[in-house]
Short mmCIF file of C-alpha atoms in Angstrom, two decimals:
data_model
loop_
_atom_site.label_atom_id
_atom_site.label_comp_id
_atom_site.label_asym_id
_atom_site.label_seq_id
_atom_site.Cartn_x
_atom_site.Cartn_y
_atom_site.Cartn_z
CA MET A 17 -13.95 -9.51 -23.72
CA ASP A 18 -13.15 -13.18 -24.29
CA HIS A 19 -12.81 -14.37 -20.69
CA ALA A 20 -11.80 -17.89 -21.73
CA ALA A 21 -8.87 -16.49 -23.72
CA GLU A 22 -7.96 -14.11 -20.89
CA ALA A 23 -7.79 -17.04 -18.46
CA HIS A 24 -5.07 -18.70 -20.57
CA ARG A 25 -2.92 -15.67 -21.31
CA THR A 26 0.78 -16.29 -20.86
CA ASP A 27 1.99 -12.71 -21.35
CA LEU A 28 0.95 -11.42 -17.94
CA MET A 29 1.54 -7.83 -16.87
CA THR A 30 2.34 -8.10 -13.17
CA ILE A 31 2.44 -5.01 -10.99
CA THR A 32 6.23 -5.35 -10.66
CA ARG A 33 6.65 -5.47 -14.44
CA PHE A 34 4.23 -2.55 -14.84
CA VAL A 35 6.13 -0.35 -12.37
CA LEU A 36 9.50 -1.26 -13.93
CA ASN A 37 8.11 -0.31 -17.36
CA GLU A 38 7.01 3.04 -15.94
CA GLN A 39 10.42 3.50 -14.32
CA SER A 40 12.16 2.99 -17.68
CA LYS A 41 10.35 6.08 -18.98
CA HIS A 42 12.33 8.18 -16.49
CA PRO A 43 16.08 7.82 -17.15
CA GLU A 44 16.90 9.72 -13.96
CA ALA A 45 15.02 7.18 -11.78
CA ARG A 46 17.15 5.18 -9.33
CA GLY A 47 14.58 2.50 -8.53
CA ASP A 48 13.80 3.78 -5.02
CA PHE A 49 10.10 4.28 -5.75
CA THR A 50 9.86 0.80 -7.31
CA ILE A 51 11.39 -0.76 -4.19
CA LEU A 52 9.03 1.20 -1.92
CA LEU A 53 5.99 0.15 -3.93
CA SER A 54 7.06 -3.50 -3.87
CA HIS A 55 7.09 -3.37 -0.06
CA ILE A 56 3.60 -1.81 0.00
CA VAL A 57 2.41 -4.62 -2.29
CA LEU A 58 3.99 -7.21 0.02
CA GLY A 59 2.17 -5.66 2.99
CA CYS A 60 -1.12 -5.87 1.07
CA LYS A 61 -0.55 -9.56 0.29
CA PHE A 62 0.13 -10.28 3.96
CA VAL A 63 -3.00 -8.42 5.11
CA CYS A 64 -5.09 -10.13 2.40
CA SER A 65 -3.98 -13.49 3.74
CA ALA A 66 -4.73 -12.46 7.34
CA VAL A 67 -8.19 -11.13 6.42
CA SER A 68 -9.12 -14.33 4.58
CA LYS A 69 -8.42 -16.48 7.65
CA ALA A 70 -9.34 -13.94 10.36
CA GLY A 71 -12.04 -16.16 11.85
CA LEU A 72 -9.80 -19.22 12.01
CA ALA A 73 -6.86 -17.30 13.46
CA LYS A 74 -9.06 -15.57 16.08
CA LEU A 75 -8.26 -12.14 14.62
CA ILE A 76 -11.88 -10.99 14.74
CA GLY A 77 -12.81 -8.85 17.73
CA LEU A 78 -11.48 -5.87 19.64
CA ALA A 79 -7.86 -5.39 20.63
CA GLY A 80 -8.79 -3.19 23.60
CA GLU A 81 -7.21 0.01 22.25
CA ILE A 82 -8.59 3.26 20.79
CA ASN A 83 -7.09 4.75 17.62
CA VAL A 84 -6.46 8.43 16.87
CA GLN A 85 -9.99 8.79 15.42
CA GLY A 86 -11.52 7.61 18.68
CA GLU A 87 -12.50 4.25 17.16
CA GLU A 88 -12.01 0.98 19.00
CA GLN A 89 -9.19 -0.92 17.32
CA LYS A 90 -9.82 -4.42 16.02
CA LYS A 91 -7.15 -7.11 16.29
CA LEU A 92 -6.69 -7.00 12.51
CA ASP A 93 -6.17 -3.20 12.69
CA VAL A 94 -3.24 -3.66 15.04
CA LEU A 95 -1.74 -6.54 13.03
CA SER A 96 -2.11 -4.66 9.73
CA ASN A 97 -0.51 -1.56 11.19
CA GLU A 98 2.51 -3.53 12.40
CA VAL A 99 2.83 -5.28 9.04
CA PHE A 100 2.88 -2.03 7.05
CA ILE A 101 5.23 -0.18 9.40
CA LYS A 102 7.74 -3.04 9.30
CA ALA A 103 7.41 -3.46 5.54
CA LEU A 104 7.89 0.27 4.89
CA VAL A 105 10.82 0.66 7.29
CA SER A 106 12.57 -2.41 5.88
CA SER A 107 12.36 -0.94 2.38
CA GLY A 108 15.00 1.60 3.44
CA ARG A 109 13.20 4.23 1.33
CA THR A 110 10.96 5.97 3.87
CA SER A 111 11.56 8.77 6.32
CA ILE A 112 8.16 9.40 7.95
CA LEU A 113 5.16 7.10 8.28
CA VAL A 114 1.74 8.44 9.25
CA SER A 115 -0.86 5.82 10.18
CA GLU A 116 -4.49 6.31 11.16
CA GLU A 117 -3.89 3.83 13.96
CA ASP A 118 -1.11 5.86 15.64
CA GLU A 119 -1.46 9.23 17.33
CA GLU A 120 2.10 10.28 16.48
CA ALA A 121 3.96 10.05 13.19
CA PHE A 122 6.59 7.31 13.05
CA ILE A 123 10.03 8.76 12.32
CA VAL A 124 12.29 6.17 10.74
CA ASP A 125 15.72 5.59 12.26
CA PRO A 126 18.38 7.66 10.40
CA SER A 127 20.28 4.53 9.36
CA LYS A 128 17.21 3.26 7.45
CA ARG A 129 15.86 6.54 6.07
CA GLY A 130 14.98 7.27 2.48
CA ARG A 131 13.38 10.06 0.44
CA TYR A 132 9.69 9.24 0.89
CA CYS A 133 6.87 9.85 3.35
CA VAL A 134 3.90 7.48 3.39
CA CYS A 135 0.46 8.23 4.83
CA PHE A 136 -1.83 5.23 5.19
CA ASP A 137 -4.83 3.61 6.81
CA PRO A 138 -3.74 -0.04 7.16
CA LEU A 139 -7.28 -1.42 7.31
CA ASP A 140 -10.13 0.94 6.52
CA GLY A 141 -13.64 -0.30 7.31
CA SER A 142 -12.40 -2.90 9.78
CA SER A 143 -15.64 -2.59 11.79
CA ASN A 144 -17.18 -4.54 8.89
CA ILE A 145 -14.86 -7.56 9.24
CA ASP A 146 -17.42 -9.58 11.21
CA CYS A 147 -20.00 -9.03 8.41
CA GLY A 148 -17.77 -10.17 5.55
CA VAL A 149 -18.03 -6.78 3.83
CA SER A 150 -15.11 -5.50 1.72
CA ILE A 151 -12.38 -3.67 3.64
CA GLY A 152 -9.12 -2.19 2.40
CA THR A 153 -5.82 -0.38 2.76
CA ILE A 154 -5.41 3.24 1.60
CA PHE A 155 -2.05 4.95 1.02
CA GLY A 156 -0.46 8.12 -0.33
CA ILE A 157 3.22 8.80 -1.02
CA TYR A 158 5.02 12.16 -0.77
CA MET A 159 8.60 13.08 -1.52
CA LEU A 160 10.61 14.35 1.44
CA LYS A 161 11.12 18.11 1.28
CA ASP A 162 14.66 19.14 0.41
CA ASP A 163 15.00 21.44 3.41
CA ASN A 164 14.43 18.90 6.16
CA GLU A 165 15.54 15.47 7.28
CA GLY A 166 12.20 14.06 8.30
CA SER A 167 9.91 16.55 10.00
CA LEU A 168 6.10 16.66 9.92
CA SER A 169 6.16 19.47 7.34
CA SER A 170 7.02 16.83 4.75
CA VAL A 171 3.64 15.14 5.16
CA LEU A 172 1.63 18.33 5.70
CA GLN A 173 1.55 19.03 1.98
CA ALA A 174 -1.19 19.62 -0.56
CA GLY A 175 -2.65 16.53 -2.23
CA LYS A 176 -1.43 17.76 -5.61
CA ASN A 177 2.14 17.15 -4.39
CA MET A 178 1.55 13.42 -3.95
CA LEU A 179 3.77 11.20 -6.08
CA ALA A 180 1.35 8.29 -5.92
CA ALA A 181 -1.79 7.13 -4.19
CA GLY A 182 -3.83 3.98 -4.18
CA TYR A 183 -5.80 1.41 -2.29
CA CYS A 184 -6.01 -2.35 -1.93
CA MET A 185 -9.46 -3.86 -1.40
CA TYR A 186 -9.86 -7.24 0.28
CA GLY A 187 -13.09 -9.00 -0.67
CA SER A 188 -14.13 -11.85 -2.93
CA SER A 189 -10.96 -10.93 -4.80
CA CYS A 190 -8.01 -8.77 -3.79
CA THR A 191 -7.78 -5.65 -5.95
CA PHE A 192 -4.90 -3.14 -5.95
CA VAL A 193 -5.60 0.23 -7.61
CA LEU A 194 -2.71 2.64 -8.23
CA SER A 195 -2.16 6.07 -9.70
CA THR A 196 1.21 7.76 -10.12
CA GLY A 197 -0.35 10.87 -11.67
CA GLU A 198 -0.61 9.47 -15.17
CA GLY A 199 -3.83 7.49 -15.22
CA VAL A 200 -5.28 4.88 -12.88
CA ASN A 201 -4.67 1.13 -13.19
CA GLY A 202 -6.21 -1.81 -11.36
CA PHE A 203 -4.52 -5.12 -10.54
CA THR A 204 -6.08 -8.31 -9.20
CA LEU A 205 -4.21 -10.81 -7.03
CA ASP A 206 -3.87 -14.23 -8.64
CA PRO A 207 -3.61 -16.55 -5.60
CA SER A 208 -2.06 -19.34 -7.67
CA LEU A 209 0.83 -17.08 -8.72
CA GLY A 210 0.96 -14.83 -5.66
CA GLU A 211 1.13 -11.87 -8.07
CA PHE A 212 -1.03 -8.85 -8.80
CA ILE A 213 -1.98 -8.96 -12.50
CA LEU A 214 -3.09 -5.92 -14.52
CA THR A 215 -6.82 -6.50 -15.10
CA HIS A 216 -8.22 -2.96 -15.30
CA PRO A 217 -5.86 -0.76 -17.37
CA ASN A 218 -6.42 2.96 -17.68
CA ILE A 219 -9.56 3.16 -15.51
CA LYS A 220 -11.90 6.06 -16.32
#
C-alpha cells in the first residue's frame, strides 16, 4: 500500500457515508438503524476523548462502586456508562439498554422508545487504564420482538439474531470495528476531522 498516497486521499469513506451506502441497498429502510449507529459512534468519540485525558481530568482511580460482575468500578467506567445511556436514549431508537455496569436493564421511557435493544460494555478492560493498555467499548444490537413493548425477552435472544455488533478500541489510535452480518469493516478516527475513516475494509 502506498501510505503517502493514502495520507492525501480526498475521497474519504467516513463511517456515516458507509452506513448510508449500506442503507441504500435496503429500499424498505427508514434510517432508524443509521441514526442509532451515529449515536453509538458519538458515544465512542466522547469516551475516546475522556480516555486520552483521564490522568489530567482525574478520571483514573476507583469510583467506590461495584458493578454487576463484582468488579470495582473505575471513574471512567461510570462516566462511559452515563455517556452511552444518554446517547442511546437521545437517539429515540432504543427500547431496552443492557450495560455491564448496571444490575438491571434500563427501560427507555415510552415517549422516547424505538425498535432496538442494545447490549454493551461501555469500557471493557478499564482495570488497565493506569497502565496505558488498550481498552474498549463492546456493543450488540437486537431488534425488539414484535410481541412485546420492551421486556427482557427482547434481549435474551440467540446471538444469530443480532442485527449488528462491534467494538471501539481506544489506544494509540481509536479504531471502530463493525459488522452488520455482511462482512466486517474497520474504521480509524482521524482527530483532525473528528470522523471515523474506513481503513480496514472487508476484514478476514
